[in-house]
Amino acid sequence: MTKPAEKTQVSWTPALKLTAWYLGFIMLLSLTFSVFVYRVSLSELERGLRRPTVGGPMLYFDSENSYNSFRLERLKQGEANIRANLFVFNLIILAAGGGLSYFFARRTIRPIEEALEAQTRFTADASHELRTPLAVMQTETEVALRDKKLTVSDAKETLKSNLEEVTRVRSLVDGLLRLARNAGAIEKPVKVNVAMVAEEAIGRVEKSASLKKIEIDQELALVFSRGDQENLIELAVILIDNAIKYSQVGKKVWIKTYAEGKHAVLMVADEGEGIKASQLEHIFERFYRADGSRTKQKVEGFGIGLSIAKQIAEAHGGLIEAHSELGVGSTFLVKIPKV
Ligand code: ADP
């Protein structure tokens, strides 16, 4: 089972760098503002002390010199007060700005780091999935080449096995490409008959159903939506294929289409192995495979089908709901806007 995504830790260095940038900008504004305030206050102060000379403050001084020295003294004092106030103001801005900058820097960086982490995880998972079939092919080919008594039928056996692995790799690469190119993207939306989508999908998986003697019960009411018919068929195939894959031989699968409120609904239900409640919330994640499918039963798959299905449903303005009970069965409901 692939681990569910863990909470991303924002790394320190980029957050601190961004904090420094934010803070630098705030301090630049604050200092520019302070210089401006300083200049204006100073000239106001000078003007105030220069104003009335006769009959004003001069009355209290015995000479112009003593008035001037008083004026200079007051000017210096005023200047010192303004400087002290501006210094305290800038200190407060520095402290508050530093805290706020750090908070916003972390908030800015978190989604970027999460996206990067998802990308790295995706690449690592994809490489891991590709390695297994490639390693099998390599070993089988090497063994065959080393075997001096290799018969034609042995060689054919090896080629057959290699072909199976190549098919696996191809289906994985096709799936990866679908995901990378945004599986859901609708180029030319058209009116789509959802019942026909289900019918076509059933046709495509009939063979694997009959191999497992699984009966498909269909109840397809006429309901229409807008979108990409081929993508919707692919979505339905993924769900029906899963219902067959994760059901034991001889079980039953139900497929329904119907209208519900503003939605066209496609329902795929099975009486298969079911999914644990704790794993249900992860099954739409890329490469996620619930316990049983990877280990116990060795069911073929890479865990990307449902993420493609989800992308397609969302591109149609809809969603997929999954309900399941372990050992009882699962029901998937695709709900897209009806027309
Ligand atoms: P895959 O089938 O290739 O593993 P999916 O993305 O289609 O990948 O499904 C993810 C996982 O969800 C599967 O591995 C399986 O554990 C679980 N799952 C999906 N559909 C069903 C179902 N109908 N019944 C039980 N488990 C299911």
mmCIF file of C-alpha atoms and ligand atoms in Angstrom:
data_model
loop_
_atom_site.group_PDB
_atom_site.id
_atom_site.type_symbol
_atom_site.label_atom_id
_atom_site.label_comp_id
_atom_site.label_asym_id
_atom_site.label_seq_id
_atom_site.Cartn_x
_atom_site.Cartn_y
_atom_site.Cartn_z
ATOM 1 C CA MET A 1 0.000 0.000 0.000
ATOM 2 C CA THR A 2 1.331 3.405 -0.909
ATOM 3 C CA LYS A 3 1.601 5.723 2.048
ATOM 4 C CA PRO A 4 -0.963 8.494 2.223
ATOM 5 C CA ALA A 5 0.461 11.954 1.607
ATOM 6 C CA GLU A 6 2.124 13.367 4.690
ATOM 7 C CA LYS A 7 1.841 16.984 5.781
ATOM 8 C CA THR A 8 4.466 19.066 4.049
ATOM 9 C CA GLN A 9 7.091 20.708 6.201
ATOM 10 C CA VAL A 10 8.048 24.109 4.868
ATOM 11 C CA SER A 11 11.829 24.181 4.627
ATOM 12 C CA TRP A 12 13.598 26.988 6.448
ATOM 13 C CA THR A 13 15.942 28.500 3.903
ATOM 14 C CA PRO A 14 13.466 29.614 1.197
ATOM 15 C CA ALA A 15 11.030 30.823 3.868
ATOM 16 C CA LEU A 16 13.757 32.878 5.527
ATOM 17 C CA LYS A 17 14.964 34.303 2.219
ATOM 18 C CA LEU A 18 11.453 35.368 1.345
ATOM 19 C CA THR A 19 11.020 36.823 4.852
ATOM 20 C CA ALA A 20 14.169 38.902 4.289
ATOM 21 C CA TRP A 21 12.771 40.194 0.985
ATOM 22 C CA TYR A 22 9.389 41.074 2.468
ATOM 23 C CA LEU A 23 11.014 42.719 5.481
ATOM 24 C CA GLY A 24 13.491 44.621 3.311
ATOM 25 C CA PHE A 25 10.578 46.029 1.333
ATOM 26 C CA ILE A 26 8.627 46.986 4.456
ATOM 27 C CA MET A 27 11.700 48.654 5.994
ATOM 28 C CA LEU A 28 12.405 50.531 2.779
ATOM 29 C CA LEU A 29 8.887 51.964 2.879
ATOM 30 C CA SER A 30 9.122 52.675 6.583
ATOM 31 C CA LEU A 31 12.500 54.429 6.307
ATOM 32 C CA THR A 32 11.395 56.487 3.312
ATOM 33 C CA PHE A 33 8.319 57.501 5.270
ATOM 34 C CA SER A 34 10.484 58.329 8.316
ATOM 35 C CA VAL A 35 12.846 60.528 6.295
ATOM 36 C CA PHE A 36 9.861 62.356 4.881
ATOM 37 C CA VAL A 37 8.270 62.810 8.332
ATOM 38 C CA TYR A 38 11.634 63.902 9.755
ATOM 39 C CA ARG A 39 12.125 66.562 7.083
ATOM 40 C CA VAL A 40 8.581 67.917 7.358
ATOM 41 C CA SER A 41 8.644 67.977 11.176
ATOM 42 C CA LEU A 42 12.011 69.696 11.205
ATOM 43 C CA SER A 43 10.978 72.434 8.825
ATOM 44 C CA GLU A 44 7.734 72.901 10.792
ATOM 45 C CA LEU A 45 9.783 73.200 13.970
ATOM 46 C CA GLU A 46 12.158 75.702 12.423
ATOM 47 C CA ARG A 47 9.289 77.729 11.045
ATOM 48 C CA GLY A 48 7.584 77.748 14.442
ATOM 49 C CA LEU A 49 10.666 78.995 16.187
ATOM 50 C CA ARG A 50 11.454 81.586 13.558
ATOM 51 C CA ARG A 51 8.015 83.173 13.357
ATOM 52 C CA PRO A 52 7.307 86.099 15.784
ATOM 53 C CA THR A 53 10.330 88.093 16.690
ATOM 54 C CA VAL A 54 8.990 91.450 17.762
ATOM 55 C CA GLY A 55 6.507 91.524 20.625
ATOM 56 C CA GLY A 56 6.580 87.743 20.688
ATOM 57 C CA PRO A 57 9.099 85.536 22.459
ATOM 58 C CA MET A 58 11.671 88.321 21.990
ATOM 59 C CA LEU A 59 9.942 90.103 24.877
ATOM 60 C CA TYR A 60 11.343 87.546 27.283
ATOM 61 C CA PHE A 61 14.943 87.799 26.068
ATOM 62 C CA ASP A 62 17.354 90.655 26.737
ATOM 63 C CA SER A 63 19.152 90.277 23.433
ATOM 64 C CA GLU A 64 18.763 88.699 20.020
ATOM 65 C CA ASN A 65 21.738 86.487 20.770
ATOM 66 C CA SER A 66 20.170 84.894 23.805
ATOM 67 C CA TYR A 67 16.949 84.372 21.823
ATOM 68 C CA ASN A 68 18.946 82.706 19.066
ATOM 69 C CA SER A 69 20.736 80.395 21.444
ATOM 70 C CA PHE A 70 17.368 79.513 23.026
ATOM 71 C CA ARG A 71 16.020 78.884 19.542
ATOM 72 C CA LEU A 72 18.956 76.619 18.660
ATOM 73 C CA GLU A 73 18.563 74.738 21.930
ATOM 74 C CA ARG A 74 14.851 74.140 21.283
ATOM 75 C CA LEU A 75 15.616 73.152 17.721
ATOM 76 C CA LYS A 76 18.168 70.565 18.856
ATOM 77 C CA GLN A 77 15.806 69.225 21.479
ATOM 78 C CA GLY A 78 12.940 68.997 18.993
ATOM 79 C CA GLU A 79 15.206 67.311 16.479
ATOM 80 C CA ALA A 80 16.324 64.768 19.082
ATOM 81 C CA ASN A 81 12.700 64.068 20.026
ATOM 82 C CA ILE A 82 11.670 63.493 16.417
ATOM 83 C CA ARG A 83 14.646 61.192 15.852
ATOM 84 C CA ALA A 84 13.913 59.213 19.005
ATOM 85 C CA ASN A 85 10.236 58.832 18.059
ATOM 86 C CA LEU A 86 11.082 57.751 14.522
ATOM 87 C CA PHE A 87 13.654 55.296 15.838
ATOM 88 C CA VAL A 88 11.069 53.675 18.130
ATOM 89 C CA PHE A 89 8.543 53.687 15.283
ATOM 90 C CA ASN A 90 11.016 51.883 12.983
ATOM 91 C CA LEU A 91 11.895 49.393 15.696
ATOM 92 C CA ILE A 92 8.204 48.532 16.095
ATOM 93 C CA ILE A 93 7.819 48.210 12.312
ATOM 94 C CA LEU A 94 10.911 45.980 12.216
ATOM 95 C CA ALA A 95 9.579 43.647 14.903
ATOM 96 C CA ALA A 96 5.988 43.537 13.657
ATOM 97 C CA GLY A 97 7.091 43.453 10.002
ATOM 98 C CA GLY A 98 9.532 40.621 10.725
ATOM 99 C CA GLY A 99 6.822 38.494 12.331
ATOM 100 C CA LEU A 100 4.262 39.198 9.615
ATOM 101 C CA SER A 101 6.808 38.696 6.829
ATOM 102 C CA TYR A 102 7.767 35.306 8.206
ATOM 103 C CA PHE A 103 4.122 34.285 8.531
ATOM 104 C CA PHE A 104 3.325 35.301 4.941
ATOM 105 C CA ALA A 105 6.566 33.843 3.576
ATOM 106 C CA ARG A 106 5.649 30.436 5.003
ATOM 107 C CA ARG A 107 2.150 30.716 3.607
ATOM 108 C CA THR A 108 3.479 31.634 0.155
ATOM 109 C CA ILE A 109 6.000 28.839 0.085
ATOM 110 C CA ARG A 110 3.843 25.986 1.393
ATOM 111 C CA PRO A 111 1.762 25.384 -1.799
ATOM 112 C CA ILE A 112 4.888 25.613 -3.964
ATOM 113 C CA GLU A 113 6.662 23.052 -1.816
ATOM 114 C CA GLU A 114 3.608 20.808 -1.767
ATOM 115 C CA ALA A 115 3.427 20.871 -5.557
ATOM 116 C CA LEU A 116 7.132 20.107 -5.820
ATOM 117 C CA GLU A 117 6.829 17.269 -3.352
ATOM 118 C CA ALA A 118 3.867 15.791 -5.225
ATOM 119 C CA GLN A 119 5.901 15.974 -8.442
ATOM 120 C CA THR A 120 8.869 14.232 -6.832
ATOM 121 C CA ARG A 121 6.641 11.556 -5.304
ATOM 122 C CA PHE A 122 4.936 11.019 -8.652
ATOM 123 C CA THR A 123 8.259 10.569 -10.454
ATOM 124 C CA ALA A 124 9.549 8.225 -7.760
ATOM 125 C CA ASP A 125 6.363 6.117 -7.813
ATOM 126 C CA ALA A 126 6.316 5.977 -11.616
ATOM 127 C CA SER A 127 9.958 4.896 -11.750
ATOM 128 C CA HIS A 128 9.326 2.279 -9.091
ATOM 129 C CA GLU A 129 6.387 0.819 -11.033
ATOM 130 C CA LEU A 130 8.404 0.782 -14.254
ATOM 131 C CA ARG A 131 11.384 -0.915 -12.667
ATOM 132 C CA THR A 132 9.598 -4.138 -11.730
ATOM 133 C CA PRO A 133 8.529 -5.263 -15.225
ATOM 134 C CA LEU A 134 11.839 -4.066 -16.697
ATOM 135 C CA ALA A 135 13.790 -6.065 -14.114
ATOM 136 C CA VAL A 136 11.705 -9.177 -14.869
ATOM 137 C CA MET A 137 12.369 -8.812 -18.602
ATOM 138 C CA GLN A 138 16.067 -8.275 -18.033
ATOM 139 C CA THR A 139 16.452 -11.348 -15.816
ATOM 140 C CA GLU A 140 14.448 -13.615 -18.124
ATOM 141 C CA THR A 141 16.370 -12.489 -21.192
ATOM 142 C CA GLU A 142 19.741 -12.902 -19.460
ATOM 143 C CA VAL A 143 18.841 -16.393 -18.231
ATOM 144 C CA ALA A 144 17.668 -17.398 -21.715
ATOM 145 C CA LEU A 145 20.840 -16.048 -23.347
ATOM 146 C CA ARG A 146 23.073 -17.876 -20.876
ATOM 147 C CA ASP A 147 21.280 -21.172 -21.443
ATOM 148 C CA LYS A 148 23.381 -23.038 -24.007
ATOM 149 C CA LYS A 149 20.692 -25.691 -24.493
ATOM 150 C CA LEU A 150 17.896 -23.205 -25.057
ATOM 151 C CA THR A 151 15.217 -24.766 -27.257
ATOM 152 C CA VAL A 152 12.902 -22.892 -29.572
ATOM 153 C CA SER A 153 10.000 -23.554 -27.249
ATOM 154 C CA ASP A 154 11.993 -22.176 -24.251
ATOM 155 C CA ALA A 155 12.825 -19.083 -26.287
ATOM 156 C CA LYS A 156 9.162 -18.675 -27.225
ATOM 157 C CA GLU A 157 8.194 -19.009 -23.591
ATOM 158 C CA THR A 158 10.635 -16.227 -22.651
ATOM 159 C CA LEU A 159 9.399 -14.030 -25.477
ATOM 160 C CA LYS A 160 5.801 -14.618 -24.402
ATOM 161 C CA SER A 161 6.598 -13.641 -20.845
ATOM 162 C CA ASN A 162 8.529 -10.578 -22.037
ATOM 163 C CA LEU A 163 5.591 -9.599 -24.209
ATOM 164 C CA GLU A 164 3.338 -9.687 -21.135
ATOM 165 C CA GLU A 165 5.735 -7.372 -19.307
ATOM 166 C CA VAL A 166 5.954 -5.048 -22.322
ATOM 167 C CA THR A 167 2.153 -4.870 -22.333
ATOM 168 C CA ARG A 168 2.228 -3.958 -18.632
ATOM 169 C CA VAL A 169 4.839 -1.251 -19.184
ATOM 170 C CA ARG A 170 2.862 0.106 -22.110
ATOM 171 C CA SER A 171 -0.358 0.310 -20.182
ATOM 172 C CA LEU A 172 1.464 2.063 -17.345
ATOM 173 C CA VAL A 173 3.131 4.546 -19.695
ATOM 174 C CA ASP A 174 -0.200 5.190 -21.447
ATOM 175 C CA GLY A 175 -1.801 5.877 -18.072
ATOM 176 C CA LEU A 176 1.046 8.169 -17.028
ATOM 177 C CA LEU A 177 0.786 10.093 -20.259
ATOM 178 C CA ARG A 178 -2.966 10.443 -19.765
ATOM 179 C CA LEU A 179 -2.382 11.851 -16.288
ATOM 180 C CA ALA A 180 0.437 14.141 -17.387
ATOM 181 C CA ARG A 181 -1.637 15.544 -20.244
ATOM 182 C CA ASN A 182 -4.586 16.112 -17.938
ATOM 183 C CA ALA A 183 -6.768 13.113 -18.702
ATOM 184 C CA GLY A 184 -10.009 14.998 -18.423
ATOM 185 C CA ALA A 185 -9.405 17.867 -20.819
ATOM 186 C CA ILE A 186 -12.414 18.264 -23.111
ATOM 187 C CA GLU A 187 -11.558 19.632 -26.526
ATOM 188 C CA LYS A 188 -14.950 19.730 -28.254
ATOM 189 C CA PRO A 189 -17.821 19.172 -25.847
ATOM 190 C CA VAL A 190 -20.801 17.419 -27.409
ATOM 191 C CA LYS A 191 -24.128 16.114 -26.135
ATOM 192 C CA VAL A 192 -23.447 12.654 -24.742
ATOM 193 C CA ASN A 193 -25.921 9.877 -24.096
ATOM 194 C CA VAL A 194 -24.740 8.483 -20.746
ATOM 195 C CA ALA A 195 -26.696 5.236 -21.228
ATOM 196 C CA MET A 196 -24.813 4.659 -24.486
ATOM 197 C CA VAL A 197 -21.529 5.428 -22.728
ATOM 198 C CA ALA A 198 -22.292 2.674 -20.208
ATOM 199 C CA GLU A 199 -23.343 0.254 -22.953
ATOM 200 C CA GLU A 200 -20.154 0.861 -24.932
ATOM 201 C CA ALA A 201 -18.029 0.437 -21.783
ATOM 202 C CA ILE A 202 -19.768 -2.826 -20.916
ATOM 203 C CA GLY A 203 -19.000 -4.062 -24.425
ATOM 204 C CA ARG A 204 -15.303 -3.347 -23.877
ATOM 205 C CA VAL A 205 -15.040 -5.338 -20.641
ATOM 206 C CA GLU A 206 -17.400 -8.183 -21.520
ATOM 207 C CA LYS A 207 -14.537 -10.544 -22.207
ATOM 208 C CA SER A 208 -12.903 -10.161 -18.789
ATOM 209 C CA ALA A 209 -16.346 -10.454 -17.139
ATOM 210 C CA SER A 210 -17.102 -13.702 -18.902
ATOM 211 C CA LEU A 211 -13.613 -15.054 -18.080
ATOM 212 C CA LYS A 212 -14.490 -14.611 -14.395
ATOM 213 C CA LYS A 213 -18.088 -15.719 -14.951
ATOM 214 C CA ILE A 214 -19.291 -12.373 -13.667
ATOM 215 C CA GLU A 215 -22.802 -11.403 -14.633
ATOM 216 C CA ILE A 216 -23.358 -7.750 -15.483
ATOM 217 C CA ASP A 217 -26.804 -6.488 -14.577
ATOM 218 C CA GLN A 218 -27.693 -3.290 -16.441
ATOM 219 C CA GLU A 219 -30.471 -0.791 -15.961
ATOM 220 C CA LEU A 220 -29.734 2.049 -18.330
ATOM 221 C CA ALA A 221 -32.183 4.958 -18.340
ATOM 222 C CA LEU A 222 -31.786 7.565 -21.060
ATOM 223 C CA VAL A 223 -29.947 10.582 -19.646
ATOM 224 C CA PHE A 224 -27.759 13.134 -21.382
ATOM 225 C CA SER A 225 -24.752 15.230 -20.428
ATOM 226 C CA ARG A 226 -22.238 17.418 -22.265
ATOM 227 C CA GLY A 227 -18.609 16.517 -22.679
ATOM 228 C CA ASP A 228 -16.240 14.106 -24.313
ATOM 229 C CA GLN A 229 -17.855 10.763 -25.116
ATOM 230 C CA GLU A 230 -14.610 8.802 -25.438
ATOM 231 C CA ASN A 231 -13.330 10.107 -22.086
ATOM 232 C CA LEU A 232 -16.601 9.194 -20.389
ATOM 233 C CA ILE A 233 -16.439 5.695 -21.877
ATOM 234 C CA GLU A 234 -12.896 5.418 -20.518
ATOM 235 C CA LEU A 235 -14.140 6.494 -17.086
ATOM 236 C CA ALA A 236 -16.911 3.881 -17.160
ATOM 237 C CA VAL A 237 -14.457 1.186 -18.333
ATOM 238 C CA ILE A 238 -12.124 1.967 -15.410
ATOM 239 C CA LEU A 239 -14.965 1.569 -12.891
ATOM 240 C CA ILE A 240 -16.488 -1.562 -14.442
ATOM 241 C CA ASP A 241 -13.064 -3.104 -14.955
ATOM 242 C CA ASN A 242 -12.272 -2.518 -11.265
ATOM 243 C CA ALA A 243 -15.624 -4.007 -10.234
ATOM 244 C CA ILE A 244 -14.702 -7.152 -12.178
ATOM 245 C CA LYS A 245 -11.043 -7.194 -11.046
ATOM 246 C CA TYR A 246 -11.871 -6.892 -7.364
ATOM 247 C CA SER A 247 -14.743 -9.422 -7.368
ATOM 248 C CA GLN A 248 -14.420 -13.146 -6.904
ATOM 249 C CA VAL A 249 -15.426 -15.557 -9.670
ATOM 250 C CA GLY A 250 -19.171 -15.901 -10.209
ATOM 251 C CA LYS A 251 -20.190 -12.635 -8.511
ATOM 252 C CA LYS A 252 -22.459 -9.953 -9.926
ATOM 253 C CA VAL A 253 -21.874 -6.355 -11.053
ATOM 254 C CA TRP A 254 -24.641 -3.763 -11.387
ATOM 255 C CA ILE A 255 -24.538 -0.835 -13.782
ATOM 256 C CA LYS A 256 -27.166 1.856 -13.793
ATOM 257 C CA THR A 257 -27.641 5.222 -15.430
ATOM 258 C CA TYR A 258 -30.305 7.622 -14.238
ATOM 259 C CA ALA A 259 -31.126 11.270 -13.660
ATOM 260 C CA GLU A 260 -31.006 12.678 -10.138
ATOM 261 C CA GLY A 261 -31.758 16.361 -9.617
ATOM 262 C CA LYS A 262 -29.445 18.286 -11.912
ATOM 263 C CA HIS A 263 -27.171 15.299 -12.475
ATOM 264 C CA ALA A 264 -26.758 12.416 -14.811
ATOM 265 C CA VAL A 265 -25.585 9.501 -12.700
ATOM 266 C CA LEU A 266 -23.601 6.422 -13.656
ATOM 267 C CA MET A 267 -23.567 3.794 -10.928
ATOM 268 C CA VAL A 268 -21.207 0.809 -10.864
ATOM 269 C CA ALA A 269 -21.712 -1.562 -7.944
ATOM 270 C CA ASP A 270 -20.153 -4.896 -7.097
ATOM 271 C CA GLU A 271 -20.233 -7.533 -4.398
ATOM 272 C CA GLY A 272 -16.481 -7.901 -4.400
ATOM 273 C CA GLU A 273 -13.810 -7.609 -1.733
ATOM 274 C CA GLY A 274 -14.687 -4.033 -0.734
ATOM 275 C CA ILE A 275 -12.345 -1.365 0.602
ATOM 276 C CA LYS A 276 -11.439 -0.578 4.218
ATOM 277 C CA ALA A 277 -12.939 2.693 5.445
ATOM 278 C CA SER A 278 -9.455 4.021 6.287
ATOM 279 C CA GLN A 279 -8.278 3.359 2.719
ATOM 280 C CA LEU A 280 -11.381 4.593 0.946
ATOM 281 C CA GLU A 281 -10.323 8.232 1.190
ATOM 282 C CA HIS A 282 -7.034 7.483 -0.593
ATOM 283 C CA ILE A 283 -8.114 5.346 -3.557
ATOM 284 C CA PHE A 284 -8.290 8.331 -5.921
ATOM 285 C CA GLU A 285 -4.649 9.252 -5.223
ATOM 286 C CA ARG A 286 -2.115 8.390 -7.896
ATOM 287 C CA PHE A 287 -0.439 5.001 -7.385
ATOM 288 C CA TYR A 288 -2.521 4.235 -4.331
ATOM 289 C CA ARG A 289 -3.523 0.589 -4.104
ATOM 290 C CA ALA A 290 -5.414 -0.731 -1.119
ATOM 291 C CA ASP A 291 -3.894 -3.614 0.871
ATOM 292 C CA GLY A 292 -5.476 -6.598 -0.856
ATOM 293 C CA SER A 293 -4.847 -5.464 -4.413
ATOM 294 C CA ARG A 294 -1.064 -5.170 -4.123
ATOM 295 C CA THR A 295 -0.275 -8.074 -1.889
ATOM 296 C CA LYS A 296 -2.902 -10.699 -1.158
ATOM 297 C CA GLN A 297 -4.614 -11.288 -4.459
ATOM 298 C CA LYS A 298 -2.051 -10.004 -6.927
ATOM 299 C CA VAL A 299 -4.660 -8.170 -8.969
ATOM 300 C CA GLU A 300 -3.078 -6.455 -11.969
ATOM 301 C CA GLY A 301 -2.923 -2.686 -11.804
ATOM 302 C CA PHE A 302 -0.840 0.350 -10.941
ATOM 303 C CA GLY A 303 -3.241 2.393 -8.887
ATOM 304 C CA ILE A 304 -3.729 5.152 -11.437
ATOM 305 C CA GLY A 305 -7.105 4.163 -12.947
ATOM 306 C CA LEU A 306 -9.207 5.965 -10.367
ATOM 307 C CA SER A 307 -7.102 9.140 -10.519
ATOM 308 C CA ILE A 308 -7.720 9.253 -14.279
ATOM 309 C CA ALA A 309 -11.433 8.580 -13.653
ATOM 310 C CA LYS A 310 -11.560 11.420 -11.133
ATOM 311 C CA GLN A 311 -9.858 13.835 -13.544
ATOM 312 C CA ILE A 312 -12.382 12.966 -16.256
ATOM 313 C CA ALA A 313 -15.384 13.400 -13.925
ATOM 314 C CA GLU A 314 -14.048 16.738 -12.666
ATOM 315 C CA ALA A 315 -13.357 17.997 -16.185
ATOM 316 C CA HIS A 316 -17.063 17.395 -16.842
ATOM 317 C CA GLY A 317 -17.953 19.554 -13.850
ATOM 318 C CA GLY A 318 -18.832 16.475 -11.831
ATOM 319 C CA LEU A 319 -17.464 14.124 -9.195
ATOM 320 C CA ILE A 320 -17.105 10.479 -8.220
ATOM 321 C CA GLU A 321 -18.376 9.109 -4.922
ATOM 322 C CA ALA A 322 -17.119 5.815 -3.558
ATOM 323 C CA HIS A 323 -19.026 3.789 -0.962
ATOM 324 C CA SER A 324 -17.672 0.486 0.207
ATOM 325 C CA GLU A 325 -17.788 -2.108 2.939
ATOM 326 C CA LEU A 326 -15.024 -4.618 3.397
ATOM 327 C CA GLY A 327 -16.167 -8.081 2.352
ATOM 328 C CA VAL A 328 -19.551 -6.800 1.159
ATOM 329 C CA GLY A 329 -18.842 -4.762 -1.966
ATOM 330 C CA SER A 330 -18.339 -1.304 -3.427
ATOM 331 C CA THR A 331 -20.484 1.250 -5.204
ATOM 332 C CA PHE A 332 -19.064 4.048 -7.340
ATOM 333 C CA LEU A 333 -21.311 6.916 -8.409
ATOM 334 C CA VAL A 334 -20.283 9.312 -11.163
ATOM 335 C CA LYS A 335 -22.361 12.488 -11.076
ATOM 336 C CA ILE A 336 -22.070 14.962 -13.937
ATOM 337 C CA PRO A 337 -24.385 17.815 -14.913
ATOM 338 C CA LYS A 338 -27.233 16.629 -17.123
ATOM 339 C CA VAL A 339 -28.592 18.518 -20.122
HETATM 340 P P1 ADP B 1 -5.675 -0.311 -9.799
HETATM 341 O O1 ADP B 1 -6.996 -1.000 -9.957
HETATM 342 O O2 ADP B 1 -4.849 -0.329 -10.999
HETATM 343 O O3 ADP B 1 -4.948 -0.770 -8.583
HETATM 344 P P2 ADP B 1 -7.209 2.105 -9.340
HETATM 345 O O4 ADP B 1 -6.744 3.509 -9.263
HETATM 346 O O5 ADP B 1 -8.241 1.794 -10.370
HETATM 347 O O6 ADP B 1 -5.920 1.237 -9.522
HETATM 348 O O7 ADP B 1 -7.783 1.694 -7.925
HETATM 349 C C1 ADP B 1 -7.070 2.035 -6.757
HETATM 350 C C2 ADP B 1 -7.348 1.019 -5.668
HETATM 351 O O8 ADP B 1 -8.696 1.121 -5.222
HETATM 352 C C3 ADP B 1 -7.214 -0.418 -6.128
HETATM 353 O O9 ADP B 1 -5.895 -0.854 -6.034
HETATM 354 C C4 ADP B 1 -8.118 -1.152 -5.175
HETATM 355 O O10 ADP B 1 -7.417 -1.430 -3.974
HETATM 356 C C5 ADP B 1 -9.194 -0.149 -4.856
HETATM 357 N N1 ADP B 1 -10.427 -0.393 -5.670
HETATM 358 C C6 ADP B 1 -10.842 0.274 -6.745
HETATM 359 N N2 ADP B 1 -12.011 -0.203 -7.191
HETATM 360 C C7 ADP B 1 -12.362 -1.183 -6.357
HETATM 361 C C8 ADP B 1 -13.484 -2.069 -6.261
HETATM 362 N N3 ADP B 1 -14.485 -2.018 -7.137
HETATM 363 N N4 ADP B 1 -13.492 -2.979 -5.253
HETATM 364 C C9 ADP B 1 -12.498 -3.022 -4.358
HETATM 365 N N5 ADP B 1 -11.405 -2.226 -4.372
HETATM 366 C C10 ADP B 1 -11.341 -1.315 -5.371
#
